[in-house]
């Protein structure tokens, strides 16, 4: 499949393609051909129980593990698991990445030399999250899963374990990996995780399309910041914050999405490394949430808990502690190198190893690796090169890119533009014609690409391009050239923002301002232009652009994340009115002054005694540049709550009959969710109808966000909490009703200081924009 390239950006991507192909050919390896599998019809192992597809995966895995020698067992504890020839078991590579498309990171997926040379590159997750649409997230996961299985069938993959999605909370705006996440809100991240996992894994839990792994549990959002490293950072987290912020997305991945893997983070949680915490991995993930799958470490995390965190005295102790805590596999070779001596020293037993291997091989059974040739799989066997970069997948990438664009400013209705009225256009900015700027991190080789400049050119063929800065750092700006081009142009588009040189894995920011001379260049160009300019920002994390907010010569601002292979087309479609923007910010945009607070303070709640303002829209008490959920449209939409909960003044009285509110040590009357029980919780559910009207002047989609607020913020109650979202396309003048399903035990409960979930006796307020509905709980 050809890679569509253009100008400067195309040369960069072509070089990447060539480099990947060269790496794949090292050692004379050419990918493509027959996929690896065990238990073919003529195999010597056909009579063994592990080859019997009629048996449960767990029973088959136990049979296989019982046949392995101790040395063979130890070899399976790393992400690159060697084959076992005497049992017909091929090499298996657990580490593949599928964050927003199959990626060149990891060991299991092979691009560059085979029938499938590219894969669909969807927008980075933070961009897709702005659509607030779990149906879209499911379809993206589904498309990626199909392409992953196709690569496997083509012999271009040595594994089907996808170590995605990243559902960590984007707590601090400086975090380099925030771009990989669905944002700062736990409800959004929870819905994203469950939807993406369901799509990625396919329709059958016993016959997985691929295996999804939700990472990185838990309270992980720091890379390298002012000498503090993720490799030895001790995250001091309150039970309350764990219960209602950091852990919910992982719980939803397992409970709602049925994820088959959870990955533990590098960090220590209250003094215990996540990958050595039995409370986390065994009691919570496998015990309370009922994980049916395996647990993996972040790469080299087991070595790090010994070498960097000094949690154990020896390598053998590190391996034993991790396995006994509930870890099943280590990304890296540390367990493979040290497990045998840990057994010899009595630090652990072979049963500890067997427990881990049974979990690992059960997943491989569910992936069909022990059912003969995977091309005979009834659900996925026919997937191949024709199922990669399909027209449907490319259209989905464009839809996702369009849906995630957020219109932040549109003075005097500058946008949308009418192409026939644009006599000439200048497209200025380092991100305007750089293909890699579209992709974010954990990217693959895209099917085709359109940069913002390329997209604008489709509407204005005479558009001219100038980088303005050689990179996002913008140490040197071509201000004179840029202002000259601006003066001679009818309209000016500035495509600025960040890159992976400012925010990525291993790198946090120290400032929220645009880097280098970007602000000065933007201001100079805006001043020189004939009319107000249009500023387009490609970033993962938020930036403080107060200067652009208040400058009348900057007429419109768009945020477009890292929008994927179709990003440039999507941006142009929004600019020229082909698509009415509907994206909403999935994170709070803080001012630069927020950076005076350390990244290492993990508290979500504010502390008035010290002036600490808290974090995220749920708790933050301070100035914002843009609020969570902010996003303009070319149309005006009106929303109101029209019905819900029957008699809201005494809601739940019948369902709560026989249950009395308890009084907490803080003096609050509450119903404990655990005591309400699953049956009562189910009976408490109720629908809420929201009426939405498009008051014009343009057809478009509107995103309805529903929040709950409490009567006070005492006891760490959030200021408000998102509990649901729906999207609806409406023609001008059209009015429709949307139904939101409210589960009080999930949506109206809160976490007490000790982490216990309770529902307050008394008033709760459902909020949709300016409209509210009061719900009172009483027994």
XYZ file of C-alpha atoms in Angstrom:
779
model
C 0.000 0.000 0.000
C 1.403 3.370 -1.035
C 2.119 6.133 1.443
C 0.819 9.473 0.189
C 3.411 12.153 0.894
C 3.774 15.838 0.251
C 6.737 18.192 0.354
C 8.797 18.523 3.533
C 6.627 16.292 5.744
C 6.482 13.561 3.132
C 10.256 13.300 3.041
C 10.322 12.730 6.793
C 7.741 9.953 6.641
C 9.397 8.311 3.648
C 12.634 8.207 5.641
C 10.783 6.549 8.533
C 9.310 3.929 6.195
C 12.742 3.180 4.762
C 14.312 2.948 8.235
C 11.622 0.596 9.502
C 11.991 -1.645 6.452
C 15.768 -1.743 6.976
C 15.358 -2.691 10.648
C 12.905 -5.436 9.770
C 15.430 -6.902 7.335
C 18.238 -7.100 9.858
C 19.486 -10.662 9.946
C 17.815 -11.421 6.626
C 14.311 -11.578 8.155
C 11.488 -10.887 5.700
C 8.032 -10.686 7.273
C 4.941 -12.072 5.650
C 3.887 -15.645 5.062
C 2.553 -18.217 7.500
C 1.578 -17.095 11.016
C 2.817 -18.981 14.043
C 0.515 -21.519 15.708
C 0.370 -24.818 17.553
C -1.869 -27.899 17.351
C -2.263 -28.231 13.608
C -4.137 -31.303 12.307
C -0.901 -33.251 11.703
C 0.997 -32.073 14.795
C 2.482 -34.567 17.237
C 0.746 -32.700 20.082
C -2.773 -33.091 18.691
C -3.759 -35.592 21.367
C -2.706 -33.425 24.294
C -5.385 -31.671 26.352
C -3.925 -28.245 25.590
C -4.796 -28.840 21.922
C -8.436 -29.664 22.691
C -10.405 -26.552 21.740
C -13.524 -27.966 23.395
C -11.966 -27.612 26.862
C -11.960 -24.333 28.851
C -8.907 -22.136 28.246
C -7.844 -22.417 31.895
C -7.853 -26.221 31.790
C -5.874 -26.273 28.552
C -3.347 -23.804 29.957
C -2.890 -25.894 33.106
C -2.208 -28.983 31.001
C 0.402 -27.162 28.940
C 2.168 -25.655 31.964
C 2.363 -29.085 33.592
C 4.308 -30.362 30.569
C 7.005 -27.643 30.743
C 10.364 -28.067 32.420
C 11.436 -25.529 35.014
C 13.817 -23.903 32.552
C 11.089 -23.684 29.922
C 8.760 -22.105 32.446
C 11.285 -19.426 33.396
C 11.777 -18.584 29.732
C 8.108 -17.621 29.414
C 8.295 -14.831 32.023
C 9.508 -12.100 29.635
C 7.758 -10.229 26.839
C 9.833 -12.121 24.242
C 8.915 -15.691 25.084
C 11.045 -18.343 23.357
C 9.463 -21.243 21.553
C 9.266 -24.739 22.961
C 10.036 -26.915 19.892
C 9.350 -30.256 21.555
C 5.749 -29.133 22.158
C 5.409 -27.325 18.852
C 5.119 -23.929 20.549
C 6.504 -21.018 18.471
C 8.183 -17.843 19.704
C 5.670 -15.373 21.109
C 6.113 -11.622 21.542
C 3.758 -10.019 24.029
C 4.688 -6.387 23.481
C 2.753 -4.669 20.705
C 1.273 -1.173 20.780
C -2.090 -0.053 19.397
C -2.757 3.268 21.128
C -4.334 5.012 18.128
C -3.424 2.527 15.419
C -0.879 -0.262 15.087
C 2.469 1.232 16.116
C 6.121 0.715 15.282
C 6.857 0.619 19.035
C 7.085 -2.792 20.676
C 8.343 -6.101 19.321
C 5.347 -7.956 17.967
C 4.129 -5.980 14.925
C 6.254 -5.715 11.772
C 5.848 -2.915 9.228
C 7.896 -2.080 6.192
C 8.444 -5.439 4.549
C 5.397 -7.537 3.857
C 1.956 -7.439 2.252
C 0.764 -4.779 4.752
C 3.266 -1.932 4.867
C 1.031 0.635 6.593
C -1.908 0.813 8.988
C -4.664 3.318 9.692
C -3.376 6.122 11.915
C -6.221 7.529 13.991
C -5.934 10.764 15.979
C -3.986 10.711 19.214
C -6.275 9.712 22.106
C -6.559 13.181 23.679
C -7.929 14.445 20.342
C -10.433 11.600 19.967
C -11.538 12.079 23.581
C -12.759 15.580 22.660
C -15.587 13.952 20.677
C -17.092 12.532 23.911
C -18.529 9.595 21.984
C -18.004 6.045 23.255
C -19.502 4.663 20.050
C -16.718 6.348 18.072
C -14.109 5.042 20.505
C -15.482 1.504 20.107
C -15.325 1.701 16.306
C -11.721 2.917 16.418
C -10.738 0.044 18.715
C -12.587 -2.373 16.453
C -10.765 -1.124 13.346
C -7.355 -1.353 15.050
C -8.146 -4.859 16.307
C -9.093 -6.011 12.806
C -5.874 -4.622 11.368
C -3.861 -6.264 14.147
C -5.427 -9.644 13.448
C -4.868 -9.105 9.707
C -1.163 -8.464 10.344
C -1.013 -11.704 12.329
C -2.710 -13.739 9.625
C -0.245 -12.301 7.108
C 2.731 -13.447 9.189
C 3.637 -9.843 10.075
C 2.965 -10.190 13.789
C 4.446 -12.508 16.388
C 1.766 -11.731 18.957
C -1.731 -10.364 19.398
C -1.333 -8.758 22.827
C -1.856 -5.007 22.413
C -0.559 -2.989 25.349
C -3.193 -0.317 24.938
C -5.141 1.768 25.988
C -3.562 4.269 28.379
C -6.315 5.282 30.817
C -4.244 7.167 33.366
C -5.772 10.443 34.531
C -4.252 13.559 32.938
C -3.829 15.168 36.354
C -1.111 17.717 35.621
C -1.060 19.762 32.380
C 2.733 19.399 32.091
C 2.687 15.604 31.808
C 4.412 14.461 28.608
C 2.144 11.449 28.129
C -1.138 13.229 28.748
C -1.630 13.149 24.984
C -2.056 9.357 25.169
C -4.972 9.546 27.600
C -8.678 10.444 27.410
C -8.061 13.452 29.675
C -8.532 14.515 33.268
C -12.004 13.157 33.995
C -12.370 9.653 35.498
C -15.855 9.078 34.033
C -14.633 9.918 30.526
C -11.518 7.776 30.905
C -13.666 4.924 32.239
C -16.065 5.022 29.303
C -13.187 5.388 26.856
C -11.325 2.409 28.297
C -14.340 0.094 28.268
C -15.407 1.075 24.726
C -11.924 0.865 23.200
C -11.219 -2.484 24.863
C -14.486 -3.977 23.612
C -13.686 -2.884 20.077
C -10.082 -4.065 20.183
C -10.847 -7.500 21.649
C -13.781 -8.327 19.396
C -17.187 -9.845 19.994
C -16.163 -13.040 21.814
C -14.419 -13.280 25.186
C -13.443 -16.896 24.499
C -12.204 -16.161 20.968
C -10.392 -12.847 21.212
C -9.590 -10.753 18.147
C -6.658 -9.249 20.045
C -5.906 -8.895 23.755
C -6.197 -5.384 25.224
C -4.098 -4.194 28.153
C -5.139 -1.140 30.181
C -2.166 0.767 31.569
C -0.557 1.965 33.843
C -2.187 1.179 37.160
C -2.185 3.495 39.099
C -1.666 7.210 39.879
C 1.016 7.496 37.215
C 1.489 10.825 35.456
C 5.058 11.988 35.810
C 8.026 11.333 33.519
C 11.083 13.508 34.185
C 10.383 16.773 35.939
C 13.035 18.893 37.635
C 15.080 15.871 38.678
C 12.091 13.737 39.697
C 11.872 10.505 37.699
C 9.012 8.078 37.164
C 11.515 5.310 37.947
C 11.653 6.103 41.645
C 8.811 8.540 42.310
C 6.707 7.733 45.376
C 3.161 8.897 44.637
C 1.518 9.785 47.928
C -2.151 9.260 47.217
C -5.143 9.484 49.552
C -7.697 6.651 49.684
C -10.298 9.178 48.557
C -8.362 10.131 45.416
C -7.611 6.487 44.616
C -11.295 5.617 44.916
C -12.826 8.383 42.811
C -10.034 9.532 40.493
C -7.109 7.218 39.815
C -8.639 3.721 39.957
C -12.080 4.031 38.273
C -10.773 3.860 34.662
C -8.947 0.614 35.402
C -11.960 -0.841 37.157
C -14.131 0.024 34.165
C -11.607 -1.564 31.799
C -11.912 -4.846 33.678
C -15.514 -4.846 34.908
C -17.233 -3.171 31.948
C -14.792 -3.698 29.080
C -13.615 -7.191 30.149
C -9.999 -6.266 29.429
C -7.733 -9.302 29.401
C -4.703 -7.481 30.831
C -3.748 -4.767 33.282
C -0.257 -3.221 33.271
C 1.298 -1.897 36.477
C 3.193 1.386 36.556
C 6.789 2.184 37.516
C 5.834 4.405 40.410
C 5.552 3.551 44.057
C 2.094 4.082 45.543
C 2.397 5.208 49.141
C 5.781 3.521 49.429
C 5.027 0.261 47.586
C 5.923 -0.217 43.895
C 2.774 -0.793 41.859
C 4.260 -3.980 40.387
C 4.998 -5.337 43.858
C 1.642 -4.505 45.452
C -0.507 -7.533 46.259
C -3.230 -5.164 47.490
C -3.373 -3.671 44.011
C -2.708 -6.630 41.703
C -4.259 -9.497 43.642
C -6.766 -8.079 46.108
C -8.162 -5.315 43.904
C -7.561 -6.158 40.229
C -8.040 -9.920 40.381
C -10.076 -10.199 43.579
C -12.548 -7.298 43.609
C -12.672 -6.592 39.860
C -12.374 -10.242 38.752
C -9.745 -9.801 36.041
C -9.938 -12.717 33.628
C -6.516 -12.401 32.085
C -2.950 -11.508 32.970
C -0.969 -8.689 34.552
C 2.106 -7.179 32.904
C 4.790 -4.833 34.148
C 5.847 -1.683 32.385
C 9.161 -2.316 30.690
C 11.933 -3.170 33.151
C 9.705 -2.289 36.111
C 10.794 -5.402 38.027
C 14.456 -4.447 37.639
C 13.612 -0.890 38.650
C 11.908 -1.877 41.896
C 15.281 -3.336 42.913
C 17.828 -1.081 41.197
C 16.148 2.351 41.356
C 13.490 2.075 44.048
C 15.618 -0.162 46.312
C 12.497 -1.982 47.442
C 14.395 -5.286 47.612
C 17.995 -6.179 48.452
C 18.558 -8.562 45.525
C 17.347 -9.271 42.010
C 15.960 -12.610 43.154
C 13.879 -10.922 45.839
C 12.516 -8.472 43.270
C 11.351 -11.290 41.003
C 9.796 -13.192 43.904
C 8.042 -10.160 45.375
C 6.516 -9.245 42.014
C 5.297 -12.752 41.176
C 3.867 -13.302 44.646
C 2.120 -9.916 44.475
C 0.266 -11.059 41.367
C 2.438 -10.009 38.441
C 2.415 -12.520 35.588
C 4.920 -11.196 33.049
C 7.773 -8.719 32.987
C 8.387 -6.530 29.971
C 12.104 -7.144 29.629
C 14.472 -9.985 30.488
C 14.923 -9.443 34.237
C 12.581 -12.227 35.350
C 13.973 -14.604 32.727
C 17.480 -13.908 33.979
C 16.788 -14.129 37.722
C 13.792 -16.425 38.276
C 15.835 -19.638 38.273
C 18.154 -18.414 41.017
C 15.128 -17.085 42.941
C 13.733 -20.623 42.884
C 17.070 -22.122 43.901
C 17.364 -19.684 46.821
C 13.846 -20.494 48.018
C 12.590 -16.944 47.507
C 9.580 -18.408 45.705
C 8.216 -21.764 44.589
C 7.477 -23.266 41.213
C 3.777 -22.885 42.060
C 4.266 -19.105 41.954
C 5.633 -19.427 38.433
C 2.903 -21.880 37.398
C 0.177 -19.478 38.542
C 1.570 -16.745 36.290
C 2.053 -19.045 33.293
C -1.485 -20.417 33.508
C -2.785 -16.848 33.192
C -0.482 -16.161 30.243
C -1.213 -19.342 28.303
C -4.961 -19.016 28.939
C -4.858 -15.736 27.007
C -2.982 -17.385 24.157
C -5.627 -20.129 24.132
C -8.361 -17.470 23.890
C -6.455 -15.862 21.009
C -6.562 -19.169 19.128
C -2.814 -19.818 19.069
C -3.380 -23.463 20.051
C -6.246 -24.155 17.649
C -4.254 -24.776 14.481
C -3.779 -22.306 11.638
C -5.383 -18.970 12.698
C -6.464 -18.421 9.109
C -9.068 -21.073 9.801
C -10.574 -19.098 12.693
C -14.302 -18.682 12.031
C -14.401 -15.075 13.257
C -11.053 -13.666 12.140
C -9.384 -16.163 9.803
C -10.240 -14.317 6.600
C -8.743 -10.994 7.662
C -5.758 -10.032 5.535
C -4.143 -7.253 3.531
C -7.486 -6.157 2.066
C -8.701 -5.398 5.617
C -5.900 -2.915 6.376
C -6.255 0.752 5.391
C -9.721 0.081 4.012
C -11.911 2.939 2.745
C -14.089 2.442 5.834
C -11.122 2.765 8.187
C -9.771 5.814 6.370
C -13.207 7.431 6.519
C -13.318 6.654 10.256
C -9.924 8.327 10.734
C -11.286 11.451 9.015
C -14.481 11.358 11.079
C -12.503 11.050 14.318
C -10.167 13.881 13.284
C -13.096 16.163 12.465
C -15.012 15.300 15.632
C -12.042 16.098 17.890
C -11.336 19.612 16.602
C -12.279 22.191 19.250
C -13.207 25.743 18.254
C -11.891 27.962 21.053
C -12.505 31.418 19.616
C -14.533 32.786 16.711
C -14.870 36.546 16.956
C -17.402 38.210 14.660
C -18.133 34.770 13.135
C -14.872 34.882 11.211
C -15.309 31.158 10.555
C -16.412 29.321 8.535
C -14.760 30.774 5.463
C -16.204 30.515 1.965
C -13.443 29.241 -0.296
C -14.516 31.256 -3.385
C -14.110 34.485 -1.401
C -10.518 33.702 -0.313
C -8.364 35.370 -2.958
C -5.065 34.279 -1.409
C -3.881 32.521 1.736
C -0.710 32.278 3.780
C -0.173 29.152 5.849
C 2.554 29.871 8.393
C 3.936 27.602 11.089
C 6.266 24.704 11.822
C 3.283 22.325 12.235
C 1.600 23.355 8.993
C 3.339 20.891 6.686
C 4.966 18.317 8.961
C 3.458 14.836 8.766
C 4.981 13.724 12.063
C 3.154 16.605 13.778
C -0.092 14.821 12.921
C 0.802 11.555 14.608
C 1.763 12.205 18.227
C 3.640 9.400 19.966
C 3.197 5.625 19.682
C 2.482 6.037 15.993
C 2.567 3.594 13.111
C 3.103 4.105 9.406
C -0.104 5.747 8.141
C -2.011 4.679 5.043
C -1.943 8.211 3.685
C -1.542 11.698 5.121
C -2.793 15.227 4.652
C -1.079 18.065 6.488
C -2.939 21.270 7.416
C -1.259 23.038 4.510
C -2.294 20.229 2.180
C -5.851 20.420 3.466
C -6.075 24.179 3.009
C -4.616 23.847 -0.492
C -7.613 21.734 -1.479
C -9.788 24.755 -0.822
C -7.326 27.503 -1.844
C -4.987 26.125 -4.506
C -2.789 29.246 -4.500
C -2.071 29.041 -0.756
C 1.566 29.673 0.169
C 3.512 27.980 2.977
C 6.231 29.322 5.268
C 7.506 27.415 8.350
C 8.173 30.584 10.360
C 10.110 28.459 12.874
C 12.346 25.526 12.015
C 10.759 23.495 14.833
C 8.357 23.794 17.746
C 11.227 25.047 19.927
C 11.279 28.158 17.715
C 14.656 29.380 18.888
C 14.864 31.438 15.705
C 11.811 32.884 13.969
C 11.602 34.144 10.364
C 9.503 37.083 11.485
C 10.320 39.424 8.604
C 9.474 36.815 5.987
C 6.299 35.823 7.825
C 5.000 39.364 8.198
C 5.780 40.115 4.551
C 3.797 37.060 3.445
C 0.973 38.000 5.791
C 0.752 41.541 4.382
C 0.394 40.187 0.851
C -2.267 37.589 1.682
C -6.028 37.818 1.933
C -6.227 35.356 4.853
C -3.547 34.051 7.220
C -3.515 30.676 8.975
C -0.934 30.120 11.733
C -0.377 26.432 12.515
C 1.643 26.411 15.722
C 1.886 24.424 18.964
C 4.068 21.689 20.411
C 5.818 18.525 19.222
C 7.297 15.369 20.705
C 10.392 17.422 21.549
C 8.380 19.199 24.263
C 5.988 16.462 25.440
C 6.456 12.727 25.188
C 7.210 9.632 27.223
C 10.202 10.476 29.392
C 9.720 14.247 29.058
C 7.458 16.617 30.969
C 7.152 20.349 30.396
C 8.150 23.023 32.881
C 6.119 25.797 31.216
C 2.619 26.046 29.745
C 3.562 28.836 27.352
C 4.212 28.268 23.664
C 7.932 27.522 23.251
C 10.600 29.974 22.145
C 9.527 32.815 19.895
C 6.182 31.365 18.874
C 4.112 33.950 20.747
C 6.159 36.829 19.348
C 5.862 35.447 15.808
C 2.094 34.956 16.105
C 1.626 38.482 17.457
C 3.797 40.057 14.762
C 2.000 38.232 11.968
C -1.421 39.114 13.413
C -0.422 42.786 13.631
C 0.798 42.813 10.021
C -2.185 40.994 8.525
C -4.948 42.725 6.610
C -7.649 41.100 8.722
C -7.749 38.927 11.894
C -5.697 35.756 11.578
C -6.720 32.177 12.340
C -4.567 30.301 14.880
C -4.501 26.493 14.778
C -2.805 24.662 17.645
C -1.429 21.132 17.438
C -0.657 20.041 21.002
C -1.323 17.166 23.346
C -1.359 19.083 26.614
C -2.920 22.491 27.234
C -1.066 25.750 26.607
C -1.545 29.210 28.057
C -2.577 31.337 25.081
C -4.130 34.196 27.031
C -2.355 36.590 24.679
C -4.286 35.132 21.722
C -7.588 35.058 23.592
C -7.464 38.793 24.156
C -5.872 39.924 20.868
C -8.564 41.253 18.478
C -6.250 40.633 15.509
C -6.446 36.892 16.274
C -10.009 36.239 15.184
C -10.314 32.486 15.567
C -8.494 29.712 17.444
C -8.748 25.965 16.844
C -7.205 23.185 18.913
C -6.605 19.996 16.943
C -4.500 17.789 19.232
C -2.379 15.453 17.133
C -5.108 14.603 14.611
C -3.762 11.548 12.775
C -3.391 10.749 9.094
C -6.496 12.740 8.036
C -5.815 15.634 10.390
C -5.015 18.260 7.770
C -8.160 17.450 5.809
C -10.267 17.586 8.990
C -8.865 20.981 10.000
C -9.511 22.416 6.547
C -13.039 20.992 6.504
C -13.773 22.829 9.751
C -12.172 26.066 8.530
C -14.203 26.129 5.330
C -17.529 24.970 6.748
C -17.622 21.456 5.376
C -17.889 20.308 8.994
C -19.456 22.133 11.942
C -17.080 21.736 14.940
C -18.491 19.871 17.945
C -15.399 18.967 20.004
C -15.147 19.803 23.713
C -11.935 20.102 25.712
C -11.256 16.919 27.735
C -8.853 18.816 30.033
C -8.716 22.122 31.860
C -6.393 24.695 30.286
C -4.499 26.331 33.145
C -2.594 29.627 33.120
C 1.197 29.697 33.354
C 0.976 30.640 37.040
C -0.227 27.090 37.766
C 3.333 25.864 37.203
C 4.378 27.244 40.598
C 2.728 24.140 42.059
C 4.842 21.001 41.933
C 3.990 18.092 39.678
C 4.692 15.741 42.564
C 1.700 16.814 44.664
C -0.810 14.065 43.844
C -3.730 15.569 45.739
C -6.811 16.268 43.663
C -8.584 18.247 46.394
C -7.624 21.849 47.209
C -5.984 22.831 50.485
C -7.098 26.342 51.518
C -4.581 26.397 54.374
C -1.627 26.322 51.981
C -3.181 27.917 48.912
C -3.005 24.688 46.932
C -5.845 25.041 44.358
C -6.556 21.385 43.601
C -6.633 19.803 40.151
C -9.101 19.259 37.315
C -12.494 20.862 36.812
C -13.843 18.703 39.658
C -11.788 20.407 42.365
C -9.617 23.205 40.976
C -10.211 26.646 42.462
C -8.257 29.089 40.383
C -8.101 30.909 37.073
C -8.435 29.008 33.822
C -7.598 29.798 30.222
C -10.339 27.433 29.033
C -12.561 25.190 31.128
C -13.058 21.453 30.786
C -15.878 20.800 28.316
C -15.451 24.118 26.514
C -15.943 24.195 22.757
C -17.792 26.439 20.317
C -19.919 25.607 17.284
C -20.950 27.490 14.178
C -24.525 27.048 15.439
C -26.343 27.922 18.628
C -27.782 24.948 20.493
C -30.247 25.066 23.383
C -30.550 22.247 25.954
C -32.933 21.591 28.820
C -33.830 18.678 31.074
C -37.448 17.758 30.358
C -38.016 14.694 32.580
C -36.378 12.335 35.020
C -36.702 10.319 38.239
C -40.452 10.649 38.673
C -41.069 12.294 42.061
C -37.688 13.902 42.490
C -38.525 15.204 45.980
C -38.513 11.700 47.464
C -36.614 9.652 44.915
C -35.577 6.147 45.883
C -37.936 5.805 48.844
C -39.393 2.518 47.611
C -36.089 1.023 46.508
C -34.416 2.027 49.765
C -37.233 0.652 51.935
C -35.804 -1.070 54.986
C -32.448 0.659 54.634
C -31.649 3.513 56.980
C -29.111 6.244 56.358
C -25.994 5.936 58.515
C -24.226 8.854 60.152
C -20.543 9.225 59.285
C -17.883 10.530 61.697
C -18.136 13.826 59.775
C -21.829 14.037 60.692
C -23.245 13.282 57.220
C -26.308 11.089 56.691
C -25.366 8.618 53.943
C -26.321 5.338 52.333
C -23.356 3.021 51.906
C -23.221 1.683 48.361
C -21.973 -1.720 49.552
C -25.009 -1.981 51.860
C -27.453 -0.897 49.157
C -26.366 -3.950 47.179
C -26.499 -4.821 43.500
C -30.268 -5.511 43.392
C -31.266 -2.218 44.990
C -28.703 -0.357 42.895
C -30.310 -1.797 39.765
C -33.804 -0.760 40.924
C -32.577 2.770 41.595
C -31.687 3.369 37.939
C -33.744 5.969 36.107
C -33.755 7.737 32.721
C -33.400 11.478 32.225
C -34.616 13.099 29.018
C -32.762 16.093 27.624
C -34.204 18.210 24.833
C -31.746 19.693 22.340
C -32.544 22.234 19.642
C -30.375 23.620 16.854
C -31.233 27.308 16.651
C -29.024 27.796 13.585
C -27.557 28.929 11.342
C -25.879 25.623 10.352
C -26.646 21.906 10.610
C -24.347 20.167 13.031
C -23.710 17.753 15.879
C -24.058 18.836 19.499
C -22.410 17.171 22.482
C -24.520 17.141 25.646
C -22.536 16.821 28.881
C -24.459 15.973 32.055
C -22.923 16.731 35.453
C -23.972 16.200 39.048
C -23.274 18.614 41.873
C -23.832 18.284 45.588
C -25.258 20.803 48.049
C -21.752 21.591 49.284
C -18.118 20.743 48.617
C -17.444 19.769 52.234
C -15.712 16.460 52.871
C -13.932 16.557 49.526
C -17.107 16.506 47.425
C -16.374 17.608 43.835
C -17.572 20.990 42.651
C -19.270 18.972 39.916
C -18.745 15.587 38.287
C -19.448 14.494 34.714
C -21.803 11.501 34.725
C -22.829 11.132 31.087
C -22.600 12.422 27.543
C -24.502 12.016 24.295
C -24.115 13.387 20.760
C -26.869 14.313 18.361
C -26.813 15.661 14.815
C -29.505 18.278 14.222
C -30.607 20.245 11.211
C -31.265 23.953 11.649
C -34.472 24.355 13.661
C -34.630 20.652 14.526
C -35.418 19.568 18.090
C -34.763 16.114 19.560
C -34.848 14.372 22.924
C -31.879 12.383 24.209
C -32.058 9.841 27.001
C -29.383 9.574 29.679
C -29.415 6.501 31.914
C -28.576 7.403 35.523
C -27.338 4.805 37.998
C -27.292 6.505 41.429
C -24.904 3.944 42.918
C -22.401 4.836 40.184
C -23.217 8.399 39.181
C -24.535 10.064 42.357
C -22.242 8.401 44.873
C -19.084 10.000 46.209
C -15.959 8.778 47.941
C -15.515 9.539 51.616
C -12.090 10.376 53.013
C -11.410 6.671 53.631
C -12.411 5.784 50.052
C -15.796 4.295 50.923
C -18.501 4.978 48.312
C -21.683 6.543 49.711
C -24.811 8.344 48.496
C -25.716 11.406 50.532
C -29.185 11.581 52.014
C -30.791 14.710 50.618
C -30.347 16.765 47.464
C -28.309 16.087 44.351
C -28.503 18.296 41.267
C -28.264 17.045 37.696
C -26.865 19.745 35.422
C -26.991 20.234 31.648
C -25.492 23.603 30.745
C -27.597 26.135 32.707
C -30.466 23.755 33.504
C -30.736 21.715 36.718
C -32.909 18.930 38.093
C -32.957 18.260 41.847
C -33.014 14.648 43.052
C -33.579 13.993 46.763
C -32.718 10.701 48.451
C -34.531 9.749 51.605
C -35.601 6.567 53.373
